[in-house]
């Protein structure tokens, strides 16, 4: 069952990184500026993130299977619309539908692990989920670059629509969430009660550090892998579309194994926050170095190292899991996931604006973009380090 759910998560990974490969085609066909390109890429994260609040409540009320089966057809429709889009506006509508359709994909996997695996194995199994879900990133590397180069970006979206339909059928056939035989029936919250429960999380001081960093690290990785990797390598170093696709493919392969590796190395709740703070600060430094690098090989090597480092995100999920009592786990994970993807939307949109400003000011756009990401992550890392930790972690 978990593998069937992961098929949906893998496709959501593909959708959120497709822009890095289709960007040149979109710019050519629709005349998109870097700012418009950033807005296009960010719309997936915005719709995905905003939908998390409703998805978290719906999953608690109705269960994993009904919610996934009800929302996934939106991503199929969105990909189909994107493949047929006659204008930039219709392309944005397709992106909006895809984001909402994929919105429960990651959350259902982490909730399944939280509910059906021991708490001390959460880091390992959630890392495994993040790694296997990264298979979707492989498609948006060399394979998608080859498809786009030979048949155009519309064909890429059409293939994603077909794969999404197959994933829906797999989930329909295989996912029937088990219920522990000794588990008492749960009283179903009203939507109003559930919304008040989410709001209550903001009254807990330790929520803020978790959310600030949650809006930053994954956003940084996805802004690179899902938006700027292709344009940067093509414009700064003269890579071909296939060359940049190859780099994206290798980065994606690395990202398959990085979360599982960090999950195995999880130092436990008392030391985990220190690891997360240090890793995020290192990530900021690597983006800053990449901003000034003018060597193609060194830039690619740094991108691949970032792919390895990104695996520490599984420790962020484990930190959320350990920072709240069990009855709040579902909504805390939902809120954290929402923060992650709102961060993606904000960072991709903001860096698009920064790139446009830099170009008009005679500054290399990619240097400005990478320094912006570096500063964003560094500030978030310091906030996480100095804001309060959960009292559950001090016991």
Coordinates of C-alpha atoms in Angstrom, one line a residue:
X1 CA 0.0 0.0 0.0
X2 CA 2.8 2.4 0.9
X3 CA 4.4 1.8 -2.5
X4 CA 1.1 2.6 -4.3
X5 CA 0.9 5.9 -2.3
X6 CA 4.5 6.6 -3.2
X7 CA 3.6 6.5 -6.9
X8 CA 1.5 9.6 -6.4
X9 CA 4.3 11.3 -4.4
X10 CA 6.8 10.5 -7.1
X11 CA 4.7 12.1 -9.7
X12 CA 4.2 15.2 -7.5
X13 CA 8.0 15.4 -7.4
X14 CA 8.1 15.3 -11.2
X15 CA 5.5 18.1 -11.5
X16 CA 7.3 20.3 -9.0
X17 CA 10.6 20.1 -10.9
X18 CA 9.4 20.1 -14.5
X19 CA 10.0 23.8 -15.0
X20 CA 13.8 23.4 -15.0
X21 CA 13.5 21.4 -18.2
X22 CA 10.5 23.0 -20.0
X23 CA 11.5 26.6 -19.2
X24 CA 13.3 27.3 -22.5
X25 CA 10.3 26.0 -24.5
X26 CA 7.8 28.0 -22.4
X27 CA 9.9 31.2 -22.9
X28 CA 10.1 30.6 -26.6
X29 CA 6.5 29.8 -27.2
X30 CA 4.9 32.3 -24.8
X31 CA 7.7 34.9 -24.4
X32 CA 7.8 34.5 -20.6
X33 CA 10.2 36.7 -18.7
X34 CA 12.2 35.3 -15.8
X35 CA 9.7 36.9 -13.4
X36 CA 6.8 35.1 -15.2
X37 CA 8.8 31.9 -15.2
X38 CA 9.3 32.2 -11.4
X39 CA 5.6 32.8 -10.9
X40 CA 4.7 29.8 -13.0
X41 CA 7.0 27.5 -11.1
X42 CA 5.8 29.0 -7.8
X43 CA 2.1 28.5 -8.5
X44 CA 2.5 24.7 -7.9
X45 CA 4.0 25.3 -4.5
X46 CA 1.4 28.0 -3.6
X47 CA -1.6 25.8 -4.5
X48 CA 0.0 22.7 -3.0
X49 CA 0.8 24.5 0.2
X50 CA -2.5 26.3 0.7
X51 CA -4.4 23.0 0.1
X52 CA -2.5 21.3 2.9
X53 CA -4.7 22.8 5.6
X54 CA -7.8 21.3 4.0
X55 CA -6.0 18.1 3.2
X56 CA -4.9 17.6 6.8
X57 CA -8.5 18.0 8.0
X58 CA -9.9 15.8 5.3
X59 CA -7.4 13.0 5.9
X60 CA -8.3 12.9 9.6
X61 CA -12.1 12.9 8.8
X62 CA -12.3 10.6 5.8
X63 CA -9.0 8.6 5.6
X64 CA -6.2 8.4 3.2
X65 CA -7.8 6.5 0.3
X66 CA -10.9 8.6 -0.3
X67 CA -9.0 11.9 -0.2
X68 CA -6.3 10.7 -2.6
X69 CA -8.8 9.2 -5.0
X70 CA -10.9 12.4 -5.0
X71 CA -8.0 14.9 -5.5
X72 CA -5.6 13.1 -7.9
X73 CA -7.9 13.5 -11.0
X74 CA -7.2 17.3 -10.7
X75 CA -3.6 16.7 -11.4
X76 CA -4.5 14.6 -14.4
X77 CA -6.8 17.4 -15.7
X78 CA -4.1 20.0 -15.0
X79 CA -1.4 18.1 -16.9
X80 CA -3.7 17.6 -19.8
X81 CA -4.7 21.3 -19.8
X82 CA -1.0 22.2 -19.7
X83 CA -0.2 20.0 -22.7
X84 CA -3.0 21.7 -24.7
X85 CA -2.6 25.3 -23.3
X86 CA -3.1 27.9 -26.0
X87 CA -1.7 30.7 -23.8
X88 CA 0.3 31.5 -20.6
X89 CA -3.0 32.0 -18.7
X90 CA -4.3 28.5 -19.4
X91 CA -0.8 27.1 -18.5
X92 CA -1.2 28.8 -15.1
X93 CA -4.6 27.3 -14.6
X94 CA -3.1 23.9 -15.3
X95 CA -0.4 24.5 -12.8
X96 CA -3.0 25.4 -10.2
X97 CA -5.0 22.2 -10.8
X98 CA -1.8 20.1 -10.6
X99 CA -0.8 21.7 -7.3
X100 CA -4.2 21.0 -5.6
X101 CA -4.4 17.5 -7.2
X102 CA -0.9 16.5 -5.8
X103 CA -1.4 18.3 -2.4
X104 CA -2.1 15.1 -0.3
X105 CA 0.7 13.1 -2.0
X106 CA 3.5 13.7 0.6
X107 CA 1.2 14.0 3.6
X108 CA -0.5 10.6 3.1
X109 CA 2.9 8.9 3.0
X110 CA 4.2 10.5 6.2
X111 CA 0.9 9.9 8.0
X112 CA 0.8 6.3 6.9
X113 CA 4.3 5.9 8.3
X114 CA 3.4 7.7 11.5
X115 CA 0.3 5.6 12.1
X116 CA 1.6 2.2 11.1
X117 CA 5.3 2.1 12.0
X118 CA 7.1 2.4 15.4
X119 CA 7.9 6.0 16.5
X120 CA 11.6 5.2 16.8
X121 CA 11.7 4.1 13.1
X122 CA 9.9 7.2 11.8
X123 CA 13.1 8.8 10.6
X124 CA 14.2 5.7 8.7
X125 CA 10.9 5.0 7.0
X126 CA 10.1 8.6 6.2
X127 CA 13.6 9.0 4.7
X128 CA 12.9 5.9 2.7
X129 CA 9.6 7.5 1.4
X130 CA 11.4 10.7 0.5
X131 CA 14.0 8.7 -1.3
X132 CA 11.6 6.5 -3.3
X133 CA 9.4 9.5 -4.0
X134 CA 12.5 11.0 -5.6
X135 CA 12.1 8.6 -8.5
X136 CA 9.8 11.2 -10.0
X137 CA 12.8 13.5 -10.2
X138 CA 14.5 11.1 -12.5
X139 CA 11.9 11.6 -15.2
X140 CA 12.4 15.4 -15.1
X141 CA 16.2 14.9 -15.8
X142 CA 17.6 13.4 -18.9
X143 CA 14.4 11.5 -20.0
X144 CA 12.2 14.6 -20.0
X145 CA 15.0 16.7 -21.6
X146 CA 15.2 14.1 -24.4
X147 CA 11.4 14.1 -24.8
X148 CA 11.3 17.9 -24.9
X149 CA 14.1 18.2 -27.3
X150 CA 12.6 15.8 -29.8
X151 CA 8.8 16.3 -29.3
X152 CA 8.4 19.5 -27.3
X153 CA 7.4 20.4 -23.8
X154 CA 3.7 19.7 -24.5
X155 CA 4.5 16.0 -24.9
X156 CA 6.2 16.0 -21.6
X157 CA 3.0 17.2 -19.8
X158 CA 1.0 14.7 -21.8
X159 CA 3.2 11.8 -20.6
X160 CA 2.8 13.1 -17.0
X161 CA -1.0 13.1 -17.4
X162 CA -0.9 9.4 -18.5
X163 CA 1.4 8.4 -15.6
X164 CA -0.9 10.2 -13.2
X165 CA -3.9 8.2 -14.4
X166 CA -2.0 5.0 -14.0
X167 CA -1.0 6.0 -10.4
X168 CA -4.7 6.7 -9.6
X169 CA -5.6 3.2 -10.8
X170 CA -2.8 1.7 -8.7
X171 CA -4.0 3.5 -5.6
X172 CA -7.6 2.6 -6.3
X173 CA -6.7 -1.1 -6.6
X174 CA -4.2 -1.4 -3.7
X175 CA -4.8 1.1 -1.0
X176 CA -7.1 0.0 1.8
X177 CA -5.8 1.5 5.0
X178 CA -5.7 -1.0 7.9
X179 CA -7.1 -0.2 11.3
X180 CA -5.5 -1.6 14.4
X181 CA -7.9 -4.2 15.9
X182 CA -7.7 -2.7 19.4
X183 CA -8.0 0.9 18.3
X184 CA -11.1 2.6 19.7
X185 CA -13.3 4.5 17.3
X186 CA -12.4 8.2 17.1
X187 CA -14.9 11.0 17.5
X188 CA -14.9 12.9 14.2
X189 CA -14.1 16.6 14.6
X190 CA -16.2 19.2 12.9
X191 CA -14.4 21.4 10.3
X192 CA -14.6 24.3 12.7
X193 CA -13.0 22.3 15.6
X194 CA -10.3 21.1 13.2
X195 CA -9.5 24.6 12.1
X196 CA -9.3 25.8 15.7
X197 CA -6.9 22.9 16.4
X198 CA -4.6 24.1 13.6
X199 CA -4.8 27.7 14.9
X200 CA -3.8 26.4 18.4
X201 CA -0.5 25.2 17.0
X202 CA 0.5 28.8 16.4
X203 CA 0.2 29.6 20.1
X204 CA 3.0 27.1 20.9
X205 CA 6.3 29.0 20.8
X206 CA 8.3 26.1 19.3
X207 CA 6.0 26.1 16.2
X208 CA 7.6 29.2 14.8
X209 CA 11.2 28.0 14.5
X210 CA 10.0 24.8 12.9
X211 CA 7.8 26.7 10.4
X212 CA 10.5 29.4 9.5
X213 CA 13.1 26.7 8.6
X214 CA 10.4 24.6 7.0
X215 CA 9.7 27.4 4.6
X216 CA 13.3 27.7 3.6
X217 CA 15.4 24.6 3.1
X218 CA 13.2 22.5 0.8
X219 CA 12.3 25.7 -1.0
X220 CA 16.1 26.3 -1.6
X221 CA 16.6 22.8 -3.0
X222 CA 13.5 22.9 -5.2
X223 CA 14.3 26.4 -6.5
X224 CA 17.6 25.1 -7.7
X225 CA 16.4 21.7 -9.0
X226 CA 13.0 22.7 -10.1
X227 CA 13.6 26.1 -11.6
X228 CA 17.1 27.6 -12.0
X229 CA 19.3 24.6 -12.7
X230 CA 18.6 24.4 -16.4
X231 CA 18.6 28.1 -17.2
X232 CA 21.7 28.7 -15.1
X233 CA 23.8 25.9 -16.7
X234 CA 22.5 26.8 -20.2
X235 CA 23.0 30.6 -19.9
X236 CA 26.1 30.8 -17.7
X237 CA 28.1 27.9 -19.1
X238 CA 26.6 27.1 -22.5
X239 CA 25.2 23.7 -21.6
X240 CA 22.7 22.1 -24.0
X241 CA 19.3 21.1 -22.8
X242 CA 20.4 17.4 -22.7
X243 CA 23.5 18.4 -20.7
X244 CA 21.5 20.2 -18.1
X245 CA 19.1 17.2 -18.1
X246 CA 22.0 14.9 -17.3
X247 CA 23.0 17.0 -14.4
X248 CA 19.4 17.1 -13.1
X249 CA 19.3 13.3 -13.5
X250 CA 22.4 12.7 -11.4
X251 CA 21.2 15.2 -8.8
X252 CA 17.9 13.3 -8.7
X253 CA 19.7 9.9 -8.2
X254 CA 21.7 11.3 -5.3
X255 CA 18.5 12.7 -3.8
X256 CA 17.0 9.2 -3.8
X257 CA 19.5 8.0 -1.3
X258 CA 20.2 11.1 0.8
X259 CA 17.1 11.1 3.0
X260 CA 17.4 7.4 3.8
X261 CA 21.1 8.0 4.7
X262 CA 20.2 10.8 7.1
X263 CA 17.4 8.7 8.5
X264 CA 19.9 6.0 9.4
X265 CA 22.2 8.6 11.1
X266 CA 19.4 10.2 13.1
X267 CA 21.1 11.2 16.4
X268 CA 17.8 11.2 18.3
X269 CA 15.5 14.0 19.6
X270 CA 18.0 15.7 21.9
X271 CA 20.8 16.2 19.3
X272 CA 18.6 16.3 16.2
X273 CA 17.9 20.1 16.3
X274 CA 21.6 20.8 16.3
X275 CA 22.2 18.7 13.3
X276 CA 19.4 20.5 11.4
X277 CA 20.6 23.9 12.4
X278 CA 24.2 23.1 11.2
X279 CA 23.1 21.4 8.0
X280 CA 20.9 24.3 7.0
X281 CA 23.7 26.9 7.7
X282 CA 26.0 24.8 5.5
X283 CA 23.4 24.8 2.8
X284 CA 23.3 28.6 2.9
X285 CA 27.0 28.7 2.5
X286 CA 27.0 26.4 -0.5
X287 CA 24.5 28.6 -2.3
X288 CA 26.7 31.6 -1.6
X289 CA 29.7 29.9 -3.0
X290 CA 27.8 28.8 -6.1
X291 CA 26.8 32.4 -6.7
X292 CA 30.4 33.5 -7.3
X293 CA 31.7 30.3 -9.0
X294 CA 32.5 30.8 -12.7
X295 CA 33.7 27.2 -13.3
X296 CA 31.2 24.8 -14.8
X297 CA 32.6 21.6 -13.2
X298 CA 32.9 23.1 -9.8
X299 CA 29.3 24.4 -10.0
X300 CA 28.0 21.0 -11.0
X301 CA 29.9 19.4 -8.2
X302 CA 28.4 21.8 -5.7
X303 CA 24.9 21.1 -7.0
X304 CA 25.5 17.4 -6.4
X305 CA 26.8 18.1 -2.9
X306 CA 23.7 20.1 -2.2
X307 CA 21.7 17.0 -3.4
X308 CA 23.4 15.0 -0.7
X309 CA 23.0 17.6 2.0
X310 CA 19.3 18.0 1.2
X311 CA 18.6 14.6 2.8
X312 CA 18.7 16.3 6.2
X313 CA 15.1 17.3 5.5
X314 CA 14.0 14.0 6.9
X315 CA 15.4 15.1 10.3
X316 CA 13.1 18.1 10.1
X317 CA 10.1 15.7 9.7
X318 CA 11.4 13.7 12.6
X319 CA 11.7 16.9 14.7
X320 CA 8.1 17.7 14.0
X321 CA 7.0 14.2 14.9
X322 CA 8.9 14.5 18.3
X323 CA 7.8 18.0 19.1
X324 CA 4.1 17.4 19.5
X325 CA 2.0 14.9 21.4
X326 CA 0.6 12.0 19.4
X327 CA -2.9 13.5 19.1
X328 CA -1.4 16.6 17.3
X329 CA 1.0 14.7 15.0
X330 CA -1.3 14.7 11.9
X331 CA -2.1 18.4 12.0
X332 CA 1.5 19.3 12.9
X333 CA 2.9 17.3 9.9
X334 CA 0.2 18.9 7.7
X335 CA 1.1 22.4 8.9
X336 CA 4.8 21.7 8.3
X337 CA 4.1 20.4 4.8
X338 CA 2.0 23.5 4.1
X339 CA 4.9 25.7 5.3
X340 CA 7.4 23.8 3.0
X341 CA 5.4 24.4 -0.1
X342 CA 4.3 27.9 0.7
X343 CA 8.1 28.5 1.1
X344 CA 8.7 27.0 -2.3
X345 CA 6.1 29.3 -3.9
X346 CA 7.5 32.4 -2.2
X347 CA 11.1 31.6 -3.0
X348 CA 10.5 30.7 -6.6
X349 CA 8.3 33.8 -7.2
X350 CA 10.7 36.1 -5.3
X351 CA 13.8 34.8 -7.1
X352 CA 12.0 35.4 -10.4
X353 CA 11.5 39.0 -9.4
X354 CA 15.1 39.2 -8.2
X355 CA 16.3 37.8 -11.5
X356 CA 14.3 40.3 -13.5
X357 CA 15.5 43.2 -11.3
X358 CA 19.2 42.1 -11.6
X359 CA 18.9 41.8 -15.4
X360 CA 17.6 45.3 -15.7
X361 CA 20.3 46.6 -13.4
X362 CA 23.1 44.9 -15.4
X363 CA 23.8 42.3 -12.7
X364 CA 24.1 38.6 -13.6
X365 CA 20.6 37.3 -12.7
X366 CA 21.8 33.9 -11.4
X367 CA 24.3 35.5 -9.0
X368 CA 21.6 37.6 -7.5
X369 CA 19.2 34.6 -7.3
X370 CA 21.7 32.4 -5.5
X371 CA 22.8 35.1 -3.0
X372 CA 19.1 35.7 -2.3
X373 CA 18.6 32.0 -1.5
X374 CA 21.7 31.9 0.6
X375 CA 20.6 34.8 2.7
X376 CA 17.1 33.5 3.1
X377 CA 18.3 30.1 4.3
X378 CA 21.0 31.6 6.6
X379 CA 18.4 33.8 8.4
X380 CA 16.0 30.9 8.8
X381 CA 18.7 28.7 10.2
X382 CA 19.6 31.3 12.8
X383 CA 15.9 31.7 13.7
X384 CA 15.5 27.9 14.2
X385 CA 18.6 27.8 16.3
X386 CA 17.5 30.6 18.7
X387 CA 13.7 30.3 18.9
X388 CA 12.4 27.9 21.6
X389 CA 12.4 24.2 21.2
X390 CA 9.5 21.9 22.2
X391 CA 9.3 21.1 25.9
X392 CA 8.9 17.5 24.9
X393 CA 12.5 17.5 23.7
X394 CA 13.8 18.7 27.1
X395 CA 12.4 15.7 29.1

